[in-house]
PDB file of C-alpha atoms in Angstrom:
ATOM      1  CA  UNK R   1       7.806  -5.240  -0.871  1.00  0.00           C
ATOM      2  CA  UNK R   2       7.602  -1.420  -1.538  1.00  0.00           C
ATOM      3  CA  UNK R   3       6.380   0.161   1.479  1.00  0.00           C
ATOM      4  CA  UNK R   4       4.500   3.379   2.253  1.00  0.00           C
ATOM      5  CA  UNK R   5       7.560   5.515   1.872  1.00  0.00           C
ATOM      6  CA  UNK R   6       7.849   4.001  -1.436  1.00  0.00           C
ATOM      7  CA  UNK R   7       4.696   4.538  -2.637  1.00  0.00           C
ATOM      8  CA  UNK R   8       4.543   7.421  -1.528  1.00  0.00           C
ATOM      9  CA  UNK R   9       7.687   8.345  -3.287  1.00  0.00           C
ATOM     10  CA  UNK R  10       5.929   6.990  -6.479  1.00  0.00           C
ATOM     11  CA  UNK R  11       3.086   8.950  -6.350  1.00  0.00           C
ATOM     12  CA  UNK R  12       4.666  11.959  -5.651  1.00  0.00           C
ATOM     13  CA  UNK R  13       6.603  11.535  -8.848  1.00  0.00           C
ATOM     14  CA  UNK R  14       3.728  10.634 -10.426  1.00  0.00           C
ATOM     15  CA  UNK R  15       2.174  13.597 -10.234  1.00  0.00           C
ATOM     16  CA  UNK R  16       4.613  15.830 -11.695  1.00  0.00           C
ATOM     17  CA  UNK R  17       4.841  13.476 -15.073  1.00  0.00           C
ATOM     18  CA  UNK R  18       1.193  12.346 -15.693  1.00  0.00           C
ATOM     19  CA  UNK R  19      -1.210  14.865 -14.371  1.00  0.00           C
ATOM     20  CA  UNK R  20      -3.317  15.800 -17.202  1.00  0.00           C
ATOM     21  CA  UNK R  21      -2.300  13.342 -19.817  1.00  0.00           C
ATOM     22  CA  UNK R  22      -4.422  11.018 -21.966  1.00  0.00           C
ATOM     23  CA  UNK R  23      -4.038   7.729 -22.370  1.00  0.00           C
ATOM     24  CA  UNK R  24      -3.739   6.381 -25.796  1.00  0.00           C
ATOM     25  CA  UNK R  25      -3.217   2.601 -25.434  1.00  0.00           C
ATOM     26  CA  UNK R  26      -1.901   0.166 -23.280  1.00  0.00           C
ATOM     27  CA  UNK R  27       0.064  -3.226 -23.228  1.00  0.00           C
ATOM     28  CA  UNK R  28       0.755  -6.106 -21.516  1.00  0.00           C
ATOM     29  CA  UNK R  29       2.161  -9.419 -21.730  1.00  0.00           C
ATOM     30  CA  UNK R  30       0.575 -10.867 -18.393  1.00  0.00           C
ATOM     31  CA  UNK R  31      -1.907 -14.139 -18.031  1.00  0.00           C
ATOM     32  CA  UNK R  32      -2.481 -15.753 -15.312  1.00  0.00           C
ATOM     33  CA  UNK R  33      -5.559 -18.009 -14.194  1.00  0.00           C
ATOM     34  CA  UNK R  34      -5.106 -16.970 -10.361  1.00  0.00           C
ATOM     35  CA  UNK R  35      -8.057 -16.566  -9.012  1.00  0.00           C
ATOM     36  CA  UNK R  36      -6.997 -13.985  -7.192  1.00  0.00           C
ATOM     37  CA  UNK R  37      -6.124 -12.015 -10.309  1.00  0.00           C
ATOM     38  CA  UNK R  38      -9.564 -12.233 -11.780  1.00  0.00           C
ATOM     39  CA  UNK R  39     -10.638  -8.525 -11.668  1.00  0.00           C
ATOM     40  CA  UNK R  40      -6.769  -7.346 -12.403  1.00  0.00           C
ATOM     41  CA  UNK R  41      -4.875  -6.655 -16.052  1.00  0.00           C
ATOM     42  CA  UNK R  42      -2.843  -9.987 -15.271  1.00  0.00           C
ATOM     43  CA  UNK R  43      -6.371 -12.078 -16.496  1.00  0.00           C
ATOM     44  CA  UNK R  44      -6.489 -12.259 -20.230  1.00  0.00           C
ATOM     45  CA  UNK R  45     -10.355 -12.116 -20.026  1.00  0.00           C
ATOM     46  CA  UNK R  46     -10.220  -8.788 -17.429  1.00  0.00           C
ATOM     47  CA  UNK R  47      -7.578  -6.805 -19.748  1.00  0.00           C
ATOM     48  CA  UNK R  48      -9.870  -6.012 -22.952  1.00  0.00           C
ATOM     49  CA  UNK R  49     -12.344  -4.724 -20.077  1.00  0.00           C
ATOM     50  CA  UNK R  50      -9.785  -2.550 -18.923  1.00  0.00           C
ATOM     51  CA  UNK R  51      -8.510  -1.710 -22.020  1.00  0.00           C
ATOM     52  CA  UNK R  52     -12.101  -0.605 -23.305  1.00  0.00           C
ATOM     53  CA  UNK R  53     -12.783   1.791 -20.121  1.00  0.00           C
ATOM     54  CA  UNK R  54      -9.549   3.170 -19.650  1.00  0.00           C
ATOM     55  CA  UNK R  55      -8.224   4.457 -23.501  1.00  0.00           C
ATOM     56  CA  UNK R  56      -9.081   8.038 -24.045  1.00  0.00           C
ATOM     57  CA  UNK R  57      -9.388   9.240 -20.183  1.00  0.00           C
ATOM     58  CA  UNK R  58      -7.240  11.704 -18.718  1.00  0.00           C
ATOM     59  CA  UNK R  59      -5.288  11.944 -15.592  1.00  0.00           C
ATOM     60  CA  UNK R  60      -7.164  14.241 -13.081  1.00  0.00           C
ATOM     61  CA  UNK R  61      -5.021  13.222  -9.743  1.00  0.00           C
ATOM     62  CA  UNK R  62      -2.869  10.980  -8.015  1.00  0.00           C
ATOM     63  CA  UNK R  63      -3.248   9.573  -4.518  1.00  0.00           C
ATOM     64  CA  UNK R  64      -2.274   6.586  -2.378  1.00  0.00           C
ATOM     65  CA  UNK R  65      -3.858   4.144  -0.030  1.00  0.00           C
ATOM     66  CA  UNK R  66      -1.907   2.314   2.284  1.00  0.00           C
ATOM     67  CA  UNK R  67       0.081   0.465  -0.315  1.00  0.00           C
ATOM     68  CA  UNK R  68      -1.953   1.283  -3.128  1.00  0.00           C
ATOM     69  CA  UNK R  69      -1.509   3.721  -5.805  1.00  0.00           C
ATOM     70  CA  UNK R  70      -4.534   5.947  -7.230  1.00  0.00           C
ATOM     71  CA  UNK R  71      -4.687   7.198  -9.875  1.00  0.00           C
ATOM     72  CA  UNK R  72      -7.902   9.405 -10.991  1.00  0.00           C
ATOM     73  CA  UNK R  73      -9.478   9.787 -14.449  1.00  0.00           C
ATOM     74  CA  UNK R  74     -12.046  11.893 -16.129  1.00  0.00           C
ATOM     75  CA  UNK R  75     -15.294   9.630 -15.971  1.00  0.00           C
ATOM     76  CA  UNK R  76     -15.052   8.723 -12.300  1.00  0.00           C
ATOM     77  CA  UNK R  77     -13.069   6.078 -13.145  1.00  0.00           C
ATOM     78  CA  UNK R  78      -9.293   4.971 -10.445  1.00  0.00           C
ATOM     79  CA  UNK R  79      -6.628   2.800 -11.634  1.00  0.00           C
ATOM     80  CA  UNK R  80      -5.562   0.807  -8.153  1.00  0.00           C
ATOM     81  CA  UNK R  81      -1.900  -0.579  -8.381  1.00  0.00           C
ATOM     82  CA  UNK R  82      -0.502  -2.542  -6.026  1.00  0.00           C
ATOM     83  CA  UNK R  83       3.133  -3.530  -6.379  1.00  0.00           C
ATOM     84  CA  UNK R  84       3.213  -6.143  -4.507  1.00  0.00           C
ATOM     85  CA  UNK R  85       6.885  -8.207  -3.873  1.00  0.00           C
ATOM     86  CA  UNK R  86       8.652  -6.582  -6.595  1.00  0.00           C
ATOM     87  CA  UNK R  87       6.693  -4.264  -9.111  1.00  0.00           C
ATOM     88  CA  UNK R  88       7.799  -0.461  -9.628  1.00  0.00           C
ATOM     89  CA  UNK R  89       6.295   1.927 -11.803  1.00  0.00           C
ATOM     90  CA  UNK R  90       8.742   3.957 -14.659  1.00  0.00           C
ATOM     91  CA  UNK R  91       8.079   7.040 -16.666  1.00  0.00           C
ATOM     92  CA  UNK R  92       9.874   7.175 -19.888  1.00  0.00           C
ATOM     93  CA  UNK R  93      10.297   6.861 -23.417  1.00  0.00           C
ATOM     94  CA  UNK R  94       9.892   3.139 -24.615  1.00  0.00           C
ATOM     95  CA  UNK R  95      10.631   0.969 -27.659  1.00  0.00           C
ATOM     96  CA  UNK R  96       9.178  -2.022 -28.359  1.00  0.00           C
ATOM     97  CA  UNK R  97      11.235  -5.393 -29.379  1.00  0.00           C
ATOM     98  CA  UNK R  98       9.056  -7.436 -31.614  1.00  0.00           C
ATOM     99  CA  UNK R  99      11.855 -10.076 -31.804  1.00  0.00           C
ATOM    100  CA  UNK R 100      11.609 -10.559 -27.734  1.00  0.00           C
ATOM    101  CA  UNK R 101       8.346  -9.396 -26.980  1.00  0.00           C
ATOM    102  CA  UNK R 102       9.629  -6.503 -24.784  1.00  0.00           C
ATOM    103  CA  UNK R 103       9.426  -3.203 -23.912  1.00  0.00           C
ATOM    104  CA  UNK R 104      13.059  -1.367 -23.745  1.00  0.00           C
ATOM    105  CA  UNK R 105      14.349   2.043 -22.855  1.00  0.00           C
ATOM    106  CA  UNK R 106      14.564   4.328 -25.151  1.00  0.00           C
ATOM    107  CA  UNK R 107      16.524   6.402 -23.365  1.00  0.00           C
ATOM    108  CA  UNK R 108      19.982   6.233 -21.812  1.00  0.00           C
ATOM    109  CA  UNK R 109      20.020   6.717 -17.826  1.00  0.00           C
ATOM    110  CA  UNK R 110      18.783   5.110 -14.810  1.00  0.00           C
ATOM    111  CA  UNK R 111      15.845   3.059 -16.642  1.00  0.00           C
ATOM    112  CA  UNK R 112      18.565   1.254 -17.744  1.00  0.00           C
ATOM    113  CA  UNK R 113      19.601  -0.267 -14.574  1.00  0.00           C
ATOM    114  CA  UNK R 114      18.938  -4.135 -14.404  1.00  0.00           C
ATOM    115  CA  UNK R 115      15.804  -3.951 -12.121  1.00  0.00           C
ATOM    116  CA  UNK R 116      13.686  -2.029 -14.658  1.00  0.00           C
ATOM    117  CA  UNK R 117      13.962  -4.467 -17.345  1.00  0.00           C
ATOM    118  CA  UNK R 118      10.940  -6.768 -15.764  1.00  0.00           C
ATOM    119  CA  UNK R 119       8.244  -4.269 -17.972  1.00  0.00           C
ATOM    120  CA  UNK R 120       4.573  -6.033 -18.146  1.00  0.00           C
ATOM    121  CA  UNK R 121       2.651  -3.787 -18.277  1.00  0.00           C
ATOM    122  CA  UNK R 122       2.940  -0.389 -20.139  1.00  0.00           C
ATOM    123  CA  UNK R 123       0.489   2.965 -20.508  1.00  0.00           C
ATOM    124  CA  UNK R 124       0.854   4.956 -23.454  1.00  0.00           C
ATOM    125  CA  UNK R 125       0.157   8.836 -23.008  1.00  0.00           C
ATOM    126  CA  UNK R 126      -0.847  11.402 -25.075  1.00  0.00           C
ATOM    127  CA  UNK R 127       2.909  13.288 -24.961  1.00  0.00           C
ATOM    128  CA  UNK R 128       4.064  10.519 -26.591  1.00  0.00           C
ATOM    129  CA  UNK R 129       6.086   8.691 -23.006  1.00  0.00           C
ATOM    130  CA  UNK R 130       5.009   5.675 -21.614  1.00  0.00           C
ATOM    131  CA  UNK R 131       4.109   4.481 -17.601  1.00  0.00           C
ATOM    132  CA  UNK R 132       6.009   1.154 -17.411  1.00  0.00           C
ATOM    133  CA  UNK R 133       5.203  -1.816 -14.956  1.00  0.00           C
ATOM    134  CA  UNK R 134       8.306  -3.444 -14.036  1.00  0.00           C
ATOM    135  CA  UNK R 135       7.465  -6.719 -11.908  1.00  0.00           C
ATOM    136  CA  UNK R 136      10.171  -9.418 -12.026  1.00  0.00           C
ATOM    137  CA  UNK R 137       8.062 -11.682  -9.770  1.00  0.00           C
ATOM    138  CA  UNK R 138       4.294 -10.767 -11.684  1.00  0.00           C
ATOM    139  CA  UNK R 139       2.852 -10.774  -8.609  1.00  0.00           C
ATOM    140  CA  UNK R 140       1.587  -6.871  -8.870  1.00  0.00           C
ATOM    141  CA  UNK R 141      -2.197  -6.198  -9.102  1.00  0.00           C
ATOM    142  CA  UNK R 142      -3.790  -3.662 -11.620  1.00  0.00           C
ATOM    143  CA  UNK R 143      -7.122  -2.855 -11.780  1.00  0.00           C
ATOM    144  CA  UNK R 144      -9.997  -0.511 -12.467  1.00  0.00           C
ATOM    145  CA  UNK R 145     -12.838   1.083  -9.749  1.00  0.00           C
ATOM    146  CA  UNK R 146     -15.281   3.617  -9.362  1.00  0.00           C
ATOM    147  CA  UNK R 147     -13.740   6.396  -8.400  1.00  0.00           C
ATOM    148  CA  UNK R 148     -16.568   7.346  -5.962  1.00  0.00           C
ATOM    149  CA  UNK R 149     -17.094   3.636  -4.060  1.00  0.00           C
ATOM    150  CA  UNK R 150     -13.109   2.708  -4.594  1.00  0.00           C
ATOM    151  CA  UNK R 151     -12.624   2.898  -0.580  1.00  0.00           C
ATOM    152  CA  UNK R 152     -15.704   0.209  -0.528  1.00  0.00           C
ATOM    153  CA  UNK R 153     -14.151  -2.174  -2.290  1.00  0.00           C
ATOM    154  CA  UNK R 154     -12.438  -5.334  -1.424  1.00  0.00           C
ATOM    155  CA  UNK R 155      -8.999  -3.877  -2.379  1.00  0.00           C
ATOM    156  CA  UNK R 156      -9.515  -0.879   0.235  1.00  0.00           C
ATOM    157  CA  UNK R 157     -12.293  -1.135   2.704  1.00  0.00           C
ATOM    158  CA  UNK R 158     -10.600  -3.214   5.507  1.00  0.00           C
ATOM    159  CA  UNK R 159      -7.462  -1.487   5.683  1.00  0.00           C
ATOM    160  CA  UNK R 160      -6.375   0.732   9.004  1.00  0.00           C
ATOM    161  CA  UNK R 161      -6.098   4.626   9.007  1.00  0.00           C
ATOM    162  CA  UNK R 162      -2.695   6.512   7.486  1.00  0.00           C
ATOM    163  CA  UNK R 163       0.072   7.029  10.228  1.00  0.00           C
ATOM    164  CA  UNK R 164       1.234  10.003   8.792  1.00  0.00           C
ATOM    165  CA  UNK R 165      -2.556  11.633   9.071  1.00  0.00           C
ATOM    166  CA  UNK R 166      -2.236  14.874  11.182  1.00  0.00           C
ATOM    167  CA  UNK R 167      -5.645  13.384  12.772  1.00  0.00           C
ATOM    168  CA  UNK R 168      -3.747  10.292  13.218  1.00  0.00           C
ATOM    169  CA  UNK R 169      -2.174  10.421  16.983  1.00  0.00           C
ATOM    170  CA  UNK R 170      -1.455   8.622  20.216  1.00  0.00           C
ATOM    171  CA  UNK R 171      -4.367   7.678  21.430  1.00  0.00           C
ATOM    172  CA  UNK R 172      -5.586   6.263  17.571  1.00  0.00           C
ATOM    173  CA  UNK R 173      -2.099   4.485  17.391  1.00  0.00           C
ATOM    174  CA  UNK R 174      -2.512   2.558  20.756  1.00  0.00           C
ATOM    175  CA  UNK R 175      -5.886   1.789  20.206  1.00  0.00           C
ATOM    176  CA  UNK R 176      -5.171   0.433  16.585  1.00  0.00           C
ATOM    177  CA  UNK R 177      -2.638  -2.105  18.295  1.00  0.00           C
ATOM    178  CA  UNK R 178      -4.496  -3.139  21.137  1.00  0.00           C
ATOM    179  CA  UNK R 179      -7.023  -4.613  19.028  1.00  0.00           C
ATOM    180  CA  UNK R 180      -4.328  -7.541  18.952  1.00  0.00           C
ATOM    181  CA  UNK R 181      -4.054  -7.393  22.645  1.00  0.00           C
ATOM    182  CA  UNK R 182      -2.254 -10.773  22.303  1.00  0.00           C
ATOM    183  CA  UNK R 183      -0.329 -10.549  19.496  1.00  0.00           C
ATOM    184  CA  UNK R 184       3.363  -9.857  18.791  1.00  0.00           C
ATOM    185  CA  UNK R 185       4.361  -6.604  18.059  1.00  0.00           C
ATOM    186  CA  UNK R 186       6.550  -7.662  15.122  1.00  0.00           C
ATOM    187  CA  UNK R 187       3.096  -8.996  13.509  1.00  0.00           C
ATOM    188  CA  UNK R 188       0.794  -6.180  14.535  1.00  0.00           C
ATOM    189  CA  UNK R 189       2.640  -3.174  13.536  1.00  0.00           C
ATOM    190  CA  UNK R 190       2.143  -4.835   9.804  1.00  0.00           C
ATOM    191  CA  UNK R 191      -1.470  -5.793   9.669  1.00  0.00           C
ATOM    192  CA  UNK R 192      -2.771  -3.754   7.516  1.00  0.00           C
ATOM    193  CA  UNK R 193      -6.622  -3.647   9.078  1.00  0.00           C
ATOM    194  CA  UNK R 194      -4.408  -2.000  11.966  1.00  0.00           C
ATOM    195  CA  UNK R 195      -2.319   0.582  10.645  1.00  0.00           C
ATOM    196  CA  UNK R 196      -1.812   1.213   6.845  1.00  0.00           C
ATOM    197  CA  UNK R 197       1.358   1.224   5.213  1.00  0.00           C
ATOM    198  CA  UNK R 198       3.760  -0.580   6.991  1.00  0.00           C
ATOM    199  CA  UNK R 199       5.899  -3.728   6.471  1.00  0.00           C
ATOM    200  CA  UNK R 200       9.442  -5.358   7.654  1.00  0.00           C
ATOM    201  CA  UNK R 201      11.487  -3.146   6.812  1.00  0.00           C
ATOM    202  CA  UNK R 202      10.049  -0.372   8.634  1.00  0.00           C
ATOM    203  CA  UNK R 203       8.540  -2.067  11.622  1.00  0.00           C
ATOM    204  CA  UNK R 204      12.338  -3.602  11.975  1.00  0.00           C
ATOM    205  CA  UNK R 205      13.611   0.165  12.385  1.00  0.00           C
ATOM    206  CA  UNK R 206      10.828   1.839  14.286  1.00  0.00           C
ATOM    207  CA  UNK R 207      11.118  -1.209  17.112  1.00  0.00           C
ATOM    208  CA  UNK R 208      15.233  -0.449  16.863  1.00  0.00           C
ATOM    209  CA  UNK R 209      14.868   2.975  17.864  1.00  0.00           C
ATOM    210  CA  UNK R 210      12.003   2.508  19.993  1.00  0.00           C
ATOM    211  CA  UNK R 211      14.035  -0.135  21.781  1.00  0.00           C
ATOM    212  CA  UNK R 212      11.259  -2.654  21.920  1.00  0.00           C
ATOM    213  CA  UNK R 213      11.990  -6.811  21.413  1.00  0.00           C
ATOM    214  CA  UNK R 214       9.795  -7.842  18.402  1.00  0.00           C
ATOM    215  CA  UNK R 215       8.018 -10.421  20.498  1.00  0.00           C
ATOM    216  CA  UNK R 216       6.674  -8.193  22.774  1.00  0.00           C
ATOM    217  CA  UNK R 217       3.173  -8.976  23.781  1.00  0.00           C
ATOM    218  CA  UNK R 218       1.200  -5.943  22.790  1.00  0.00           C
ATOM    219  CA  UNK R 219      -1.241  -5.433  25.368  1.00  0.00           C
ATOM    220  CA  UNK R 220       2.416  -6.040  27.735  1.00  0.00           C
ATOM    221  CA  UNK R 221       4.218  -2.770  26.372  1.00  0.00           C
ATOM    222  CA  UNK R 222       4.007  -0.058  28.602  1.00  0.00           C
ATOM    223  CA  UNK R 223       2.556   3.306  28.115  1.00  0.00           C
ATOM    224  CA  UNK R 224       6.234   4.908  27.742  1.00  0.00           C
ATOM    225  CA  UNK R 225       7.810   2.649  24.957  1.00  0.00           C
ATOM    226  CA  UNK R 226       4.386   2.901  23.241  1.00  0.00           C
ATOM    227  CA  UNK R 227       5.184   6.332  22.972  1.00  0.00           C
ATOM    228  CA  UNK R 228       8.228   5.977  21.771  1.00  0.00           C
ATOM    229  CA  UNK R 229       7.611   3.605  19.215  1.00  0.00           C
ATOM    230  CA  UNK R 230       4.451   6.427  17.665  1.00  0.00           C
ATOM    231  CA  UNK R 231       7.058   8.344  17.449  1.00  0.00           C
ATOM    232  CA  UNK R 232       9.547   6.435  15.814  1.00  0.00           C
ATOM    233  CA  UNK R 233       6.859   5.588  13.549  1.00  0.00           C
ATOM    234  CA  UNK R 234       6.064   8.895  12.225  1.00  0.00           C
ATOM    235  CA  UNK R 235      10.126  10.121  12.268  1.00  0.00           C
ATOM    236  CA  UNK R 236      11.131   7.017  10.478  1.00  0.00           C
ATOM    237  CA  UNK R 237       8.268   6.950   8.012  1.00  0.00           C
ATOM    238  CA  UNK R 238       9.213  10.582   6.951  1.00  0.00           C
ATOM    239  CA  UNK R 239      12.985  10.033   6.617  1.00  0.00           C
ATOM    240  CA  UNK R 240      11.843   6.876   3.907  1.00  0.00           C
ATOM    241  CA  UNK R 241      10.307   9.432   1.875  1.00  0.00           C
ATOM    242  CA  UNK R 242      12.773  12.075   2.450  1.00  0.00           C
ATOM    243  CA  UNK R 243      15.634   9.444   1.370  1.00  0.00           C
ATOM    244  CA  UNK R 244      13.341   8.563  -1.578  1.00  0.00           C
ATOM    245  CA  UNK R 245      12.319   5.015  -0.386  1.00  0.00           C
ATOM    246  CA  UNK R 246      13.765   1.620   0.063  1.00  0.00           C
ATOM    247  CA  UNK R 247      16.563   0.047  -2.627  1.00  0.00           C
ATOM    248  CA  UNK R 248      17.728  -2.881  -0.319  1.00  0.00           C
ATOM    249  CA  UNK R 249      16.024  -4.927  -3.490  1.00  0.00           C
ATOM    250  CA  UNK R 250      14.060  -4.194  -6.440  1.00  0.00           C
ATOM    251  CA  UNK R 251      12.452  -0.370  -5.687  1.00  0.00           C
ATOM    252  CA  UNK R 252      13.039   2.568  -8.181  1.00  0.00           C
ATOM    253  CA  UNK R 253      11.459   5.502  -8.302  1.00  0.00           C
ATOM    254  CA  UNK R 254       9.634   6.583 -11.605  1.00  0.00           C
ATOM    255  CA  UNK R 255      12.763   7.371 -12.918  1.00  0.00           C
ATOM    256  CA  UNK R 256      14.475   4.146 -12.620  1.00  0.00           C
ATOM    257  CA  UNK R 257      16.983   5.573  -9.756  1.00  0.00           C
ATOM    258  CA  UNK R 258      17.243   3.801  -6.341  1.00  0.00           C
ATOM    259  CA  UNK R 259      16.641   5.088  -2.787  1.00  0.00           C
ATOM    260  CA  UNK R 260      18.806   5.848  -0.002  1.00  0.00           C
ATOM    261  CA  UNK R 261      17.127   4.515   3.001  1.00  0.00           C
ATOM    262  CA  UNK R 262      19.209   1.321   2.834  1.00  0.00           C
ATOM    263  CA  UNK R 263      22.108   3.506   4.056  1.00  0.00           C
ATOM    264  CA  UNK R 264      20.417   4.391   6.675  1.00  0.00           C
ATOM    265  CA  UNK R 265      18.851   0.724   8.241  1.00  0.00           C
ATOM    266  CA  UNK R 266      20.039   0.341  11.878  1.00  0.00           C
ATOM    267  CA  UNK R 267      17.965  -3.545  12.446  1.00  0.00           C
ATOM    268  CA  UNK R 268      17.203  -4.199   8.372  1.00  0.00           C
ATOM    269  CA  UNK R 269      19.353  -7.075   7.451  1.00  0.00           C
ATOM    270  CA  UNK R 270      22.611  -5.985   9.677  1.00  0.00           C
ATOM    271  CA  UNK R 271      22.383  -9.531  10.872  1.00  0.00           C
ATOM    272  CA  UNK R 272      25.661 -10.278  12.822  1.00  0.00           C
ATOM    273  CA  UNK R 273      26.623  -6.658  12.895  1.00  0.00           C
ATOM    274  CA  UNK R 274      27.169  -4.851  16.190  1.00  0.00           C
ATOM    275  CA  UNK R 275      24.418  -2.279  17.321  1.00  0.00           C
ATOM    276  CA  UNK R 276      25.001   0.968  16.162  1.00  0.00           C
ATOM    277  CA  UNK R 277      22.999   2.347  19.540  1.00  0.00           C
ATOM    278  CA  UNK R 278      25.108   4.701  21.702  1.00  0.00           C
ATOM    279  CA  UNK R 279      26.883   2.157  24.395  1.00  0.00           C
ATOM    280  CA  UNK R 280      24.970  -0.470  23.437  1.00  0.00           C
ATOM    281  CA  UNK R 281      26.618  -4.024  23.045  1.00  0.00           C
ATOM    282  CA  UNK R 282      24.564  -5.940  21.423  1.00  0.00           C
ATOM    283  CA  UNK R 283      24.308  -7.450  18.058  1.00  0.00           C
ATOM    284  CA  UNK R 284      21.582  -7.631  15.585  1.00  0.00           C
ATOM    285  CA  UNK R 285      20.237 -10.584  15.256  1.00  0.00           C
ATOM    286  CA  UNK R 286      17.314 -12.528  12.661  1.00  0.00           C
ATOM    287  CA  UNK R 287      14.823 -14.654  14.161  1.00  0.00           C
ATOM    288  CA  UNK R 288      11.292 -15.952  12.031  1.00  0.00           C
ATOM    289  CA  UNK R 289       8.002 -14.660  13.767  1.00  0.00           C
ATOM    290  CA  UNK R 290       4.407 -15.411  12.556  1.00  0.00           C
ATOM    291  CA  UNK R 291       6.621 -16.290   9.264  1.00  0.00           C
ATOM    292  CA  UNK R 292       8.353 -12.485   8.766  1.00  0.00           C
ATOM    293  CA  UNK R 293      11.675 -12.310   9.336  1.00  0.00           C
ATOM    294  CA  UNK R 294      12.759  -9.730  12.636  1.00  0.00           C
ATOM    295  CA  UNK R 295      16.195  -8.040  12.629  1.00  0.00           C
ATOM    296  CA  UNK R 296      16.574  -6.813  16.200  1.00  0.00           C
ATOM    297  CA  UNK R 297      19.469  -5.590  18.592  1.00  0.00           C
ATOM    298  CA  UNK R 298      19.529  -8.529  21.032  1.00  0.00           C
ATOM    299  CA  UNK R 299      20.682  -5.990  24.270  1.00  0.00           C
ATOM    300  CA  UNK R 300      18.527  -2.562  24.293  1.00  0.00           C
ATOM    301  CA  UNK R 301      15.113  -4.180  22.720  1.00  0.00           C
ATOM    302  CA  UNK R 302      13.103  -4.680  25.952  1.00  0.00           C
ATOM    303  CA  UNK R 303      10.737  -7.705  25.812  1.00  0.00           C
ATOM    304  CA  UNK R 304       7.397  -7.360  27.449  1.00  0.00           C
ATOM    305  CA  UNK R 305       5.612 -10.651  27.792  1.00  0.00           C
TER     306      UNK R 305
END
């Protein structure tokens, strides 16, 4: 699942290709009677709703929440996406394939590559390119708010302050966590109502370098390697968007191209491999907690039960 450096990465790009564009129309080949998809483009009765309020604004800005992507139109009016497992967004020039029902690059380049060809969704603009949804698994979530109450609403209101805030610092981090005095640190560090944004690949790296076992008790870790681990958290947070996100899996960027940060994963699926720390010994190993999967160095991770 994209992360925040991923979508942060995609709304960065997103606001050097749509900022002030129209949109003209919009597509999709979704329908699902999930429940939880009632209020989202993937319901057949939501879409024309959608549809209706959204053809004809413009683009004022682009922001993100946590995992979701903003994005602001004239008439107080936010598109929320949400991109779930496997959904990334592409900016482009598309073609449409009556003969397969699809939507296919026009254009040679990156939004070729295999992992963009999942396109359910698509947003037509007004300079003639198109905002593709690519979401192999359809588990993605589109919909539409009021730009003014959006941070009320169930998709925002119960999620945790940004780590990368300036305002965001020690004393907020530790008492964010210790709200789950007794839970594992693993679970914590990607409950959303905690802290916003993060998920296993990144909580994976930040207890790495922090050198803290993923079962730790919470309310167990000491003042020192709680330190270490906010700052972790911030360095490692920055170097996903620096590296341009995640491309272990499905993430692209806007322009179909992957990430690096995969080079760069020290716990992340090095199962078996020997720990890259400094005269450390150990080797990574994978173990299931709360039902997440853990990559962790099984010498220098302290656990504090």
């Amino acid at each position: 699942m994209p992360e925040l450096p991923e979508v942060e990465t995609t709304t960065n790009g997103l606001k050097k290709k749509i900022m002030g564009l129209k949109i003209k129309d919009i597509w999709t080949d979704l329908s699902t009677k999930d429940i939880r998809q009632k209020n989202a483009v993937a319901n057949p009765k939501y879409f024309p709703l959608f549809k209706h309020d959204v053809i004809g604004r413009k683009v004022i800005s682009v922001g993100r929440r946590a995992k979701n992507i903003l994005i602001n139109l004239s008439g107080n009016k936010t598109i929320l996406i949400h991109m779930k497992m496997t959904g990334h967004l592409l900016f482009g020039r598309y073609k449409f394939k009556k003969k397969i029902n699809k939507w296919l690059p026009n254009e040679t380049g990156p939004l070729q590559d295999p992992y963009n060809r999942f396109v359910h969704i698509l947003f037509s603009f007004s300079n003639h390119k198109m905002l593709a949804f690519s979401d192999s698994r359809k588990f993605g979530k589109v919909t539409l708010l009021d730009t003014h109450t959006m941070h009320k609403s169930v998709h925002l209101k119960d999620i945790g302050p940004e780590p990368l805030a300036r305002s965001f610092l020690f004393p907020n981090f530790k008492t964010s966590l210790i709200k789950r005095p007794n839970q594992k640190i693993k679970i914590a560090l990607m409950d959303q109502s905690l802290i916003a944004g993060i998920g296993n690949i990144y909580s994976d790296e930040i207890l790495w370098r922090a050198g803290i076992h993923p079962e730790s008790t919470v309310s167990k870790i000491k003042e020192e390697e709680m330190k270490l681990m906010f700052k972790a958290m911030k360095e490692l947070l920055l170097k996903g968007i620096d590296f341009g996100g995640d491309s272990m899996s499905d993430y692209r960027n806007i322009d179909g191209e992957r990430g690096k940060f995969q080079l760069h994963h020290k716990a992340y699926r090095k199962t078996g491999e020997k720990c890259s720390k400094i005269n450390c010994t150990g080797v990574i190993r994978r173990k299931v907690i709360g039902s997440r999967s853990a990559h962790f160095c099984s010498s220098h991770q302290k656990l504090f039960l």
